[in-house]
Amino acid sequence: MASGGTFRNLLLVLPLYLALASLVGGEASRRFWIENDTFRKDGVPFQIVGGDVHYFRIVPEYWKDRLLRAKALGLNTIQTYVPWNLHEPEPQSWKFKGFTDIESYLRLAQELEMLVMLRVGPYICGEWDLGGFPPWLLTIEPALKLRSSDSSYLSLVERWWGVLLLKVAPLLYNNGGPVIMVQIENEFGSFGDDKNYLHHLVQLARRYLGNDIILYTVLSAHTF
């Protein structure tokens, strides 16, 4: 039979053990996926009510205000593009401060209990100059074949995503962050039909983000 002291110790330790078990179990069950054409969040069917709130079109001082306004409208998810030309205005000159501090923006969305669908391009369209491509891409000789399987172009995409996606990976929903889905390219169907290009982008995204993140695209005029 346990002594009185041992019994009291058990009573003290048991709540702590249960609390820790709950925390561990909560992290283990944190997951966003698709099952039977239904989004599921932590095992429960989930409906995305989303809209675009682009961090780079808003000064950081207004980020919280704009996100709260979106939330007040009933949104539970925001979408934002990531314009390559703002983050690499010159070759290997990386910008991630101020209104380009995408990590802070994503963390703020999470603090406000909003999810994120991240649209990483490399071409974003978005009514943005060159669809987000840095202008210096046009100065390279021989000329790059943008949005294609051109190896010279893809090597620059790989360099860019090698920086960006390393920042994004810890902020994926399954890793404890707010990002539930990542969009590859944008409206490619109205531009070309290079399937190898899209497949390469998928493989590259998987390299940095893993196999669990939901990848999607917008094809517009054509389908593959």
Short mmCIF file of N, CA and C in Angstrom, two decimals, residues 44-223:
data_model
loop_
_atom_site.label_atom_id
_atom_site.label_comp_id
_atom_site.label_asym_id
_atom_site.label_seq_id
_atom_site.Cartn_x
_atom_site.Cartn_y
_atom_site.Cartn_z
N VAL A 44 -11.45 17.34 -38.37
CA VAL A 44 -12.83 17.83 -38.47
C VAL A 44 -13.03 18.48 -39.84
N PRO A 45 -14.17 18.23 -40.52
CA PRO A 45 -14.43 18.90 -41.79
C PRO A 45 -14.33 20.42 -41.63
N PHE A 46 -13.75 21.07 -42.65
CA PHE A 46 -13.47 22.50 -42.54
C PHE A 46 -13.84 23.20 -43.84
N GLN A 47 -14.53 24.32 -43.73
CA GLN A 47 -14.88 25.12 -44.90
C GLN A 47 -14.01 26.37 -44.93
N ILE A 48 -13.29 26.55 -46.03
CA ILE A 48 -12.46 27.74 -46.19
C ILE A 48 -13.34 28.92 -46.61
N VAL A 49 -13.28 29.99 -45.84
CA VAL A 49 -13.92 31.25 -46.21
C VAL A 49 -12.78 32.26 -46.33
N GLY A 50 -12.33 32.48 -47.56
CA GLY A 50 -11.08 33.20 -47.74
C GLY A 50 -11.18 34.43 -48.62
N GLY A 51 -10.14 35.24 -48.55
CA GLY A 51 -10.02 36.41 -49.39
C GLY A 51 -8.57 36.86 -49.42
N ASP A 52 -8.24 37.68 -50.40
CA ASP A 52 -6.85 38.13 -50.57
C ASP A 52 -6.55 39.37 -49.73
N VAL A 53 -5.48 39.29 -48.97
CA VAL A 53 -4.94 40.44 -48.24
C VAL A 53 -3.43 40.39 -48.45
N HIS A 54 -2.92 41.18 -49.39
CA HIS A 54 -1.52 41.09 -49.81
C HIS A 54 -0.63 41.96 -48.93
N TYR A 55 0.29 41.33 -48.25
CA TYR A 55 1.16 42.04 -47.30
C TYR A 55 1.96 43.15 -47.96
N PHE A 56 2.36 42.96 -49.21
CA PHE A 56 3.24 43.92 -49.88
C PHE A 56 2.48 45.13 -50.43
N ARG A 57 1.17 45.10 -50.34
CA ARG A 57 0.36 46.25 -50.77
C ARG A 57 -0.13 47.08 -49.57
N ILE A 58 0.34 46.72 -48.39
CA ILE A 58 -0.09 47.38 -47.16
C ILE A 58 1.14 47.70 -46.32
N VAL A 59 1.22 48.89 -45.78
CA VAL A 59 2.35 49.19 -44.89
C VAL A 59 2.20 48.34 -43.63
N PRO A 60 3.30 47.85 -43.07
CA PRO A 60 3.22 46.93 -41.92
C PRO A 60 2.40 47.46 -40.75
N GLU A 61 2.40 48.78 -40.56
CA GLU A 61 1.63 49.36 -39.46
C GLU A 61 0.13 49.09 -39.58
N TYR A 62 -0.33 48.79 -40.80
CA TYR A 62 -1.75 48.54 -41.03
C TYR A 62 -2.07 47.05 -41.21
N TRP A 63 -1.07 46.21 -41.17
CA TRP A 63 -1.32 44.78 -41.37
C TRP A 63 -2.39 44.26 -40.41
N LYS A 64 -2.20 44.52 -39.13
CA LYS A 64 -3.14 43.98 -38.13
C LYS A 64 -4.54 44.51 -38.35
N ASP A 65 -4.65 45.80 -38.62
CA ASP A 65 -5.96 46.40 -38.85
C ASP A 65 -6.66 45.74 -40.03
N ARG A 66 -5.94 45.55 -41.12
CA ARG A 66 -6.56 44.97 -42.32
C ARG A 66 -6.95 43.51 -42.10
N LEU A 67 -6.11 42.77 -41.40
CA LEU A 67 -6.44 41.37 -41.12
C LEU A 67 -7.65 41.27 -40.20
N LEU A 68 -7.73 42.14 -39.21
CA LEU A 68 -8.88 42.13 -38.31
C LEU A 68 -10.16 42.50 -39.06
N ARG A 69 -10.05 43.41 -40.01
CA ARG A 69 -11.22 43.76 -40.82
C ARG A 69 -11.68 42.56 -41.66
N ALA A 70 -10.70 41.85 -42.22
CA ALA A 70 -11.04 40.65 -42.99
C ALA A 70 -11.71 39.60 -42.10
N LYS A 71 -11.18 39.46 -40.90
CA LYS A 71 -11.77 38.50 -39.96
C LYS A 71 -13.18 38.91 -39.56
N ALA A 72 -13.39 40.21 -39.38
CA ALA A 72 -14.72 40.71 -39.02
C ALA A 72 -15.74 40.46 -40.12
N LEU A 73 -15.28 40.35 -41.36
CA LEU A 73 -16.17 40.04 -42.48
C LEU A 73 -16.57 38.57 -42.50
N GLY A 74 -15.93 37.77 -41.66
CA GLY A 74 -16.24 36.35 -41.60
C GLY A 74 -15.19 35.45 -42.22
N LEU A 75 -14.08 36.03 -42.68
CA LEU A 75 -13.02 35.22 -43.28
C LEU A 75 -12.28 34.44 -42.20
N ASN A 76 -11.93 33.20 -42.53
CA ASN A 76 -11.07 32.42 -41.64
C ASN A 76 -9.72 32.13 -42.29
N THR A 77 -9.59 32.53 -43.55
CA THR A 77 -8.37 32.25 -44.32
C THR A 77 -8.05 33.45 -45.21
N ILE A 78 -6.78 33.78 -45.31
CA ILE A 78 -6.36 34.82 -46.25
C ILE A 78 -5.43 34.21 -47.29
N GLN A 79 -5.42 34.82 -48.46
CA GLN A 79 -4.48 34.45 -49.51
C GLN A 79 -3.55 35.63 -49.76
N THR A 80 -2.31 35.32 -50.06
CA THR A 80 -1.40 36.37 -50.49
C THR A 80 -0.39 35.81 -51.48
N TYR A 81 -0.08 36.63 -52.48
CA TYR A 81 1.01 36.31 -53.39
C TYR A 81 2.34 36.61 -52.70
N VAL A 82 3.42 36.09 -53.30
CA VAL A 82 4.78 36.44 -52.89
C VAL A 82 5.51 36.91 -54.14
N PRO A 83 5.68 38.23 -54.33
CA PRO A 83 6.33 38.75 -55.54
C PRO A 83 7.85 38.63 -55.47
N TRP A 84 8.37 37.85 -56.36
CA TRP A 84 9.81 37.60 -56.42
C TRP A 84 10.59 38.91 -56.55
N ASN A 85 10.08 39.85 -57.36
CA ASN A 85 10.86 41.06 -57.65
C ASN A 85 11.05 41.96 -56.42
N LEU A 86 10.17 41.87 -55.44
CA LEU A 86 10.35 42.66 -54.22
C LEU A 86 11.38 42.04 -53.29
N HIS A 87 11.47 40.73 -53.31
CA HIS A 87 12.36 40.04 -52.38
C HIS A 87 13.77 39.82 -52.94
N GLU A 88 13.92 39.88 -54.26
CA GLU A 88 15.25 39.79 -54.88
C GLU A 88 15.34 40.85 -55.99
N PRO A 89 15.35 42.14 -55.62
CA PRO A 89 15.36 43.21 -56.63
C PRO A 89 16.62 43.22 -57.47
N GLU A 90 17.71 42.73 -56.90
CA GLU A 90 18.97 42.53 -57.61
C GLU A 90 19.42 41.10 -57.33
N PRO A 91 20.18 40.49 -58.25
CA PRO A 91 20.59 39.10 -58.05
C PRO A 91 21.22 38.87 -56.67
N GLN A 92 20.60 37.97 -55.91
CA GLN A 92 21.05 37.54 -54.59
C GLN A 92 21.10 38.69 -53.58
N SER A 93 20.34 39.72 -53.82
CA SER A 93 20.16 40.80 -52.85
C SER A 93 18.78 40.62 -52.24
N TRP A 94 18.73 39.96 -51.09
CA TRP A 94 17.46 39.51 -50.53
C TRP A 94 16.86 40.57 -49.60
N LYS A 95 15.55 40.75 -49.72
CA LYS A 95 14.83 41.74 -48.91
C LYS A 95 13.70 41.04 -48.15
N PHE A 96 13.80 41.04 -46.84
CA PHE A 96 12.75 40.45 -46.00
C PHE A 96 12.51 41.29 -44.75
N LYS A 97 12.56 42.60 -44.92
CA LYS A 97 12.31 43.51 -43.81
C LYS A 97 11.24 44.51 -44.22
N GLY A 98 10.64 45.16 -43.22
CA GLY A 98 9.61 46.14 -43.52
C GLY A 98 8.41 45.50 -44.19
N PHE A 99 7.94 46.08 -45.28
CA PHE A 99 6.74 45.54 -45.94
C PHE A 99 7.02 44.26 -46.71
N THR A 100 8.29 43.81 -46.74
CA THR A 100 8.61 42.51 -47.34
C THR A 100 8.88 41.44 -46.28
N ASP A 101 8.60 41.74 -45.02
CA ASP A 101 8.84 40.79 -43.93
C ASP A 101 7.70 39.79 -43.88
N ILE A 102 7.73 38.86 -44.80
CA ILE A 102 6.63 37.91 -44.94
C ILE A 102 6.49 37.01 -43.72
N GLU A 103 7.59 36.67 -43.07
CA GLU A 103 7.50 35.82 -41.88
C GLU A 103 6.69 36.49 -40.78
N SER A 104 6.94 37.77 -40.56
CA SER A 104 6.18 38.50 -39.53
C SER A 104 4.71 38.58 -39.90
N TYR A 105 4.43 38.74 -41.18
CA TYR A 105 3.04 38.80 -41.63
C TYR A 105 2.32 37.48 -41.38
N LEU A 106 2.98 36.39 -41.69
CA LEU A 106 2.36 35.08 -41.49
C LEU A 106 2.16 34.80 -40.01
N ARG A 107 3.12 35.18 -39.19
CA ARG A 107 2.97 34.98 -37.74
C ARG A 107 1.83 35.84 -37.18
N LEU A 108 1.69 37.03 -37.71
CA LEU A 108 0.59 37.90 -37.27
C LEU A 108 -0.75 37.28 -37.63
N ALA A 109 -0.86 36.73 -38.82
CA ALA A 109 -2.10 36.05 -39.22
C ALA A 109 -2.42 34.93 -38.24
N GLN A 110 -1.40 34.19 -37.84
CA GLN A 110 -1.62 33.11 -36.89
C GLN A 110 -2.06 33.64 -35.53
N GLU A 111 -1.44 34.71 -35.07
CA GLU A 111 -1.84 35.31 -33.80
C GLU A 111 -3.31 35.72 -33.80
N LEU A 112 -3.79 36.12 -34.96
CA LEU A 112 -5.19 36.54 -35.10
C LEU A 112 -6.10 35.37 -35.46
N GLU A 113 -5.54 34.15 -35.38
CA GLU A 113 -6.29 32.91 -35.61
C GLU A 113 -6.86 32.83 -37.02
N MET A 114 -6.02 33.23 -37.97
CA MET A 114 -6.40 33.11 -39.37
C MET A 114 -5.42 32.17 -40.08
N LEU A 115 -5.94 31.42 -41.03
CA LEU A 115 -5.11 30.52 -41.83
C LEU A 115 -4.66 31.24 -43.09
N VAL A 116 -3.68 30.64 -43.78
CA VAL A 116 -3.09 31.30 -44.95
C VAL A 116 -2.96 30.31 -46.11
N MET A 117 -3.36 30.77 -47.29
CA MET A 117 -3.05 30.08 -48.55
C MET A 117 -2.00 30.94 -49.24
N LEU A 118 -0.80 30.40 -49.38
CA LEU A 118 0.35 31.18 -49.86
C LEU A 118 0.60 30.91 -51.34
N ARG A 119 0.67 31.97 -52.14
CA ARG A 119 0.79 31.85 -53.59
C ARG A 119 2.20 32.30 -53.98
N VAL A 120 3.09 31.32 -54.14
CA VAL A 120 4.53 31.60 -54.23
C VAL A 120 5.06 31.75 -55.66
N GLY A 121 4.19 31.65 -56.66
CA GLY A 121 4.67 31.82 -58.04
C GLY A 121 5.45 30.61 -58.54
N PRO A 122 6.59 30.87 -59.24
CA PRO A 122 7.37 32.10 -59.31
C PRO A 122 6.71 33.24 -60.09
N TYR A 123 5.81 32.89 -61.02
CA TYR A 123 5.01 33.93 -61.70
C TYR A 123 3.71 34.05 -60.94
N ILE A 124 3.35 35.27 -60.52
CA ILE A 124 2.14 35.43 -59.71
C ILE A 124 1.00 36.11 -60.45
N CYS A 125 1.28 36.77 -61.58
CA CYS A 125 0.29 37.62 -62.25
C CYS A 125 -0.09 38.72 -61.26
N GLY A 126 -1.27 38.65 -60.65
CA GLY A 126 -1.62 39.56 -59.57
C GLY A 126 -1.62 41.03 -59.96
N GLU A 127 -1.77 41.33 -61.26
CA GLU A 127 -1.73 42.73 -61.70
C GLU A 127 -0.49 43.43 -61.15
N TRP A 128 0.63 42.72 -61.24
CA TRP A 128 1.91 43.19 -60.70
C TRP A 128 2.94 43.20 -61.83
N ASP A 129 3.84 44.18 -61.83
CA ASP A 129 4.83 44.30 -62.90
C ASP A 129 5.53 42.97 -63.19
N LEU A 130 5.51 42.59 -64.47
CA LEU A 130 6.14 41.34 -64.93
C LEU A 130 5.64 40.12 -64.18
N GLY A 131 4.44 40.22 -63.62
CA GLY A 131 3.91 39.08 -62.88
C GLY A 131 4.77 38.70 -61.70
N GLY A 132 5.52 39.67 -61.18
CA GLY A 132 6.38 39.41 -60.03
C GLY A 132 7.80 39.02 -60.39
N PHE A 133 8.09 38.84 -61.67
CA PHE A 133 9.46 38.51 -62.06
C PHE A 133 10.37 39.73 -61.86
N PRO A 134 11.59 39.52 -61.34
CA PRO A 134 12.55 40.63 -61.25
C PRO A 134 12.95 41.09 -62.65
N PRO A 135 13.02 42.39 -62.91
CA PRO A 135 13.39 42.88 -64.24
C PRO A 135 14.75 42.39 -64.71
N TRP A 136 15.66 42.12 -63.78
CA TRP A 136 17.00 41.70 -64.19
C TRP A 136 16.99 40.35 -64.91
N LEU A 137 15.90 39.59 -64.76
CA LEU A 137 15.82 38.34 -65.53
C LEU A 137 15.87 38.62 -67.03
N LEU A 138 15.37 39.79 -67.43
CA LEU A 138 15.32 40.13 -68.86
C LEU A 138 16.66 40.57 -69.41
N THR A 139 17.63 40.79 -68.54
CA THR A 139 18.95 41.25 -68.99
C THR A 139 19.93 40.09 -69.21
N ILE A 140 19.52 38.90 -68.84
CA ILE A 140 20.43 37.75 -68.92
C ILE A 140 20.56 37.28 -70.37
N GLU A 141 21.80 37.00 -70.76
CA GLU A 141 22.08 36.47 -72.10
C GLU A 141 22.76 35.11 -71.98
N PRO A 142 22.37 34.15 -72.85
CA PRO A 142 21.25 34.23 -73.78
C PRO A 142 19.92 34.37 -73.04
N ALA A 143 18.95 34.90 -73.72
CA ALA A 143 17.67 35.23 -73.10
C ALA A 143 17.02 34.00 -72.46
N LEU A 144 16.50 34.20 -71.27
CA LEU A 144 15.80 33.12 -70.57
C LEU A 144 14.44 32.87 -71.21
N LYS A 145 14.01 31.64 -71.17
CA LYS A 145 12.65 31.30 -71.56
C LYS A 145 11.83 31.21 -70.28
N LEU A 146 11.22 32.32 -69.91
CA LEU A 146 10.49 32.38 -68.66
C LEU A 146 9.28 31.45 -68.67
N ARG A 147 8.94 30.96 -67.50
CA ARG A 147 7.78 30.07 -67.32
C ARG A 147 7.90 28.84 -68.21
N SER A 148 9.08 28.23 -68.20
CA SER A 148 9.31 27.05 -69.02
C SER A 148 10.33 26.15 -68.34
N SER A 149 10.62 25.04 -68.99
CA SER A 149 11.61 24.09 -68.47
C SER A 149 13.04 24.49 -68.80
N ASP A 150 13.23 25.69 -69.30
CA ASP A 150 14.58 26.20 -69.59
C ASP A 150 15.44 26.06 -68.33
N SER A 151 16.55 25.35 -68.45
CA SER A 151 17.37 25.03 -67.28
C SER A 151 17.96 26.28 -66.62
N SER A 152 18.31 27.28 -67.41
CA SER A 152 18.87 28.50 -66.84
C SER A 152 17.82 29.25 -66.01
N TYR A 153 16.61 29.28 -66.53
CA TYR A 153 15.51 29.91 -65.78
C TYR A 153 15.22 29.13 -64.50
N LEU A 154 15.13 27.82 -64.62
CA LEU A 154 14.80 27.00 -63.45
C LEU A 154 15.86 27.08 -62.37
N SER A 155 17.12 27.24 -62.76
CA SER A 155 18.17 27.35 -61.74
C SER A 155 17.98 28.61 -60.90
N LEU A 156 17.47 29.68 -61.51
CA LEU A 156 17.22 30.91 -60.76
C LEU A 156 15.98 30.78 -59.88
N VAL A 157 14.97 30.05 -60.38
CA VAL A 157 13.80 29.76 -59.55
C VAL A 157 14.22 28.93 -58.33
N GLU A 158 15.07 27.95 -58.56
CA GLU A 158 15.53 27.11 -57.45
C GLU A 158 16.30 27.93 -56.42
N ARG A 159 17.09 28.88 -56.88
CA ARG A 159 17.82 29.73 -55.93
C ARG A 159 16.85 30.57 -55.11
N TRP A 160 15.85 31.14 -55.78
CA TRP A 160 14.85 31.97 -55.11
C TRP A 160 14.03 31.16 -54.12
N TRP A 161 13.50 30.04 -54.56
CA TRP A 161 12.70 29.21 -53.66
C TRP A 161 13.54 28.60 -52.55
N GLY A 162 14.82 28.38 -52.83
CA GLY A 162 15.71 27.86 -51.79
C GLY A 162 15.82 28.81 -50.61
N VAL A 163 15.62 30.09 -50.86
CA VAL A 163 15.60 31.09 -49.79
C VAL A 163 14.19 31.22 -49.21
N LEU A 164 13.21 31.41 -50.08
CA LEU A 164 11.84 31.65 -49.63
C LEU A 164 11.24 30.46 -48.88
N LEU A 165 11.31 29.28 -49.48
CA LEU A 165 10.61 28.14 -48.91
C LEU A 165 11.23 27.65 -47.61
N LEU A 166 12.51 27.93 -47.41
CA LEU A 166 13.11 27.61 -46.11
C LEU A 166 12.49 28.47 -45.01
N LYS A 167 12.06 29.68 -45.36
CA LYS A 167 11.39 30.54 -44.40
C LYS A 167 9.94 30.11 -44.18
N VAL A 168 9.34 29.56 -45.22
CA VAL A 168 7.94 29.16 -45.16
C VAL A 168 7.75 27.84 -44.41
N ALA A 169 8.67 26.91 -44.57
CA ALA A 169 8.50 25.56 -44.04
C ALA A 169 8.11 25.52 -42.56
N PRO A 170 8.78 26.27 -41.67
CA PRO A 170 8.39 26.22 -40.26
C PRO A 170 7.00 26.80 -39.99
N LEU A 171 6.45 27.52 -40.97
CA LEU A 171 5.16 28.18 -40.79
C LEU A 171 4.01 27.42 -41.44
N LEU A 172 4.29 26.21 -41.93
CA LEU A 172 3.22 25.36 -42.44
C LEU A 172 2.33 24.92 -41.28
N TYR A 173 1.06 24.69 -41.57
CA TYR A 173 0.11 24.33 -40.51
C TYR A 173 0.54 23.08 -39.76
N ASN A 174 0.97 22.07 -40.51
CA ASN A 174 1.37 20.82 -39.86
C ASN A 174 2.61 20.99 -38.99
N ASN A 175 3.35 22.09 -39.20
CA ASN A 175 4.53 22.37 -38.38
C ASN A 175 4.23 23.39 -37.28
N GLY A 176 2.96 23.71 -37.10
CA GLY A 176 2.58 24.65 -36.05
C GLY A 176 2.26 26.04 -36.51
N GLY A 177 2.34 26.30 -37.84
CA GLY A 177 2.10 27.63 -38.37
C GLY A 177 0.72 27.78 -38.98
N PRO A 178 0.48 28.86 -39.75
CA PRO A 178 -0.84 29.12 -40.31
C PRO A 178 -1.05 28.68 -41.76
N VAL A 179 0.02 28.29 -42.46
CA VAL A 179 -0.07 28.05 -43.91
C VAL A 179 -0.64 26.67 -44.19
N ILE A 180 -1.84 26.63 -44.77
CA ILE A 180 -2.51 25.35 -45.01
C ILE A 180 -2.32 24.85 -46.43
N MET A 181 -2.05 25.76 -47.39
CA MET A 181 -1.91 25.38 -48.78
C MET A 181 -0.93 26.32 -49.47
N VAL A 182 -0.27 25.81 -50.51
CA VAL A 182 0.69 26.62 -51.27
C VAL A 182 0.35 26.50 -52.76
N GLN A 183 0.18 27.66 -53.40
CA GLN A 183 -0.12 27.67 -54.83
C GLN A 183 1.15 27.75 -55.66
N ILE A 184 1.20 26.92 -56.70
CA ILE A 184 2.31 26.89 -57.65
C ILE A 184 1.89 27.62 -58.93
N GLU A 185 2.72 28.58 -59.39
CA GLU A 185 2.42 29.32 -60.62
C GLU A 185 1.04 29.98 -60.53
N ASN A 186 0.57 30.55 -61.64
CA ASN A 186 -0.76 31.18 -61.65
C ASN A 186 -1.24 31.38 -63.08
N GLU A 187 -2.43 30.87 -63.36
CA GLU A 187 -3.07 31.03 -64.67
C GLU A 187 -2.15 30.58 -65.80
N PHE A 188 -1.45 29.48 -65.57
CA PHE A 188 -0.49 29.01 -66.57
C PHE A 188 -1.18 28.50 -67.83
N GLY A 189 -2.42 28.03 -67.68
CA GLY A 189 -3.13 27.49 -68.83
C GLY A 189 -3.35 28.49 -69.95
N SER A 190 -3.36 29.77 -69.63
CA SER A 190 -3.54 30.79 -70.67
C SER A 190 -2.21 31.22 -71.28
N PHE A 191 -1.10 30.60 -70.81
CA PHE A 191 0.23 30.98 -71.29
C PHE A 191 0.90 29.86 -72.07
N GLY A 192 0.89 28.66 -71.55
CA GLY A 192 1.60 27.57 -72.20
C GLY A 192 1.10 26.22 -71.74
N ASP A 193 1.79 25.17 -72.18
CA ASP A 193 1.38 23.81 -71.82
C ASP A 193 2.58 22.95 -71.46
N ASP A 194 3.60 23.56 -70.88
CA ASP A 194 4.83 22.85 -70.51
C ASP A 194 4.59 22.09 -69.20
N LYS A 195 4.14 20.86 -69.33
CA LYS A 195 3.84 20.06 -68.14
C LYS A 195 5.09 19.80 -67.32
N ASN A 196 6.22 19.62 -67.99
CA ASN A 196 7.46 19.35 -67.27
C ASN A 196 7.83 20.51 -66.35
N TYR A 197 7.52 21.71 -66.78
CA TYR A 197 7.78 22.89 -65.96
C TYR A 197 6.99 22.83 -64.66
N LEU A 198 5.70 22.58 -64.77
CA LEU A 198 4.87 22.51 -63.57
C LEU A 198 5.28 21.35 -62.68
N HIS A 199 5.60 20.22 -63.29
CA HIS A 199 6.04 19.07 -62.49
C HIS A 199 7.33 19.38 -61.76
N HIS A 200 8.22 20.11 -62.41
CA HIS A 200 9.48 20.49 -61.76
C HIS A 200 9.20 21.39 -60.56
N LEU A 201 8.28 22.33 -60.71
CA LEU A 201 7.95 23.22 -59.59
C LEU A 201 7.36 22.43 -58.42
N VAL A 202 6.53 21.46 -58.73
CA VAL A 202 5.96 20.63 -57.67
C VAL A 202 7.06 19.88 -56.93
N GLN A 203 7.97 19.27 -57.67
CA GLN A 203 9.07 18.54 -57.04
C GLN A 203 9.94 19.45 -56.20
N LEU A 204 10.18 20.66 -56.70
CA LEU A 204 11.00 21.62 -55.96
C LEU A 204 10.30 22.04 -54.67
N ALA A 205 9.01 22.30 -54.75
CA ALA A 205 8.26 22.67 -53.54
C ALA A 205 8.26 21.54 -52.53
N ARG A 206 8.10 20.32 -53.00
CA ARG A 206 8.12 19.16 -52.11
C ARG A 206 9.49 19.02 -51.42
N ARG A 207 10.54 19.37 -52.13
CA ARG A 207 11.88 19.25 -51.56
C ARG A 207 12.01 20.08 -50.28
N TYR A 208 11.41 21.26 -50.30
CA TYR A 208 11.54 22.16 -49.15
C TYR A 208 10.38 22.08 -48.17
N LEU A 209 9.19 21.72 -48.66
CA LEU A 209 8.00 21.78 -47.82
C LEU A 209 7.48 20.41 -47.41
N GLY A 210 8.02 19.35 -48.02
CA GLY A 210 7.58 18.01 -47.65
C GLY A 210 6.38 17.55 -48.45
N ASN A 211 5.95 16.34 -48.17
CA ASN A 211 4.89 15.71 -48.95
C ASN A 211 3.49 15.96 -48.40
N ASP A 212 3.38 16.51 -47.19
CA ASP A 212 2.07 16.66 -46.57
C ASP A 212 1.35 17.95 -46.96
N ILE A 213 2.11 18.99 -47.32
CA ILE A 213 1.46 20.26 -47.66
C ILE A 213 0.63 20.12 -48.93
N ILE A 214 -0.54 20.70 -48.95
CA ILE A 214 -1.40 20.69 -50.14
C ILE A 214 -0.87 21.71 -51.14
N LEU A 215 -0.51 21.25 -52.33
CA LEU A 215 -0.10 22.14 -53.42
C LEU A 215 -1.24 22.24 -54.42
N TYR A 216 -1.44 23.43 -54.96
CA TYR A 216 -2.50 23.62 -55.95
C TYR A 216 -2.05 24.67 -56.96
N THR A 217 -2.82 24.81 -58.02
CA THR A 217 -2.52 25.85 -59.00
C THR A 217 -3.83 26.37 -59.58
N VAL A 218 -3.73 27.44 -60.35
CA VAL A 218 -4.87 28.01 -61.08
C VAL A 218 -4.49 27.98 -62.55
N LEU A 219 -5.25 27.25 -63.36
CA LEU A 219 -4.86 27.02 -64.74
C LEU A 219 -5.59 27.91 -65.73
N SER A 220 -6.68 28.51 -65.36
CA SER A 220 -7.51 29.38 -66.21
C SER A 220 -7.98 28.66 -67.47
N ALA A 221 -7.48 29.03 -68.63
CA ALA A 221 -8.10 28.64 -69.90
C ALA A 221 -8.05 27.15 -70.20
N HIS A 222 -6.98 26.48 -69.80
CA HIS A 222 -6.80 25.08 -70.19
C HIS A 222 -6.58 24.22 -68.96
N THR A 223 -6.72 22.93 -69.15
CA THR A 223 -6.43 21.98 -68.08
C THR A 223 -5.41 20.98 -68.59
#
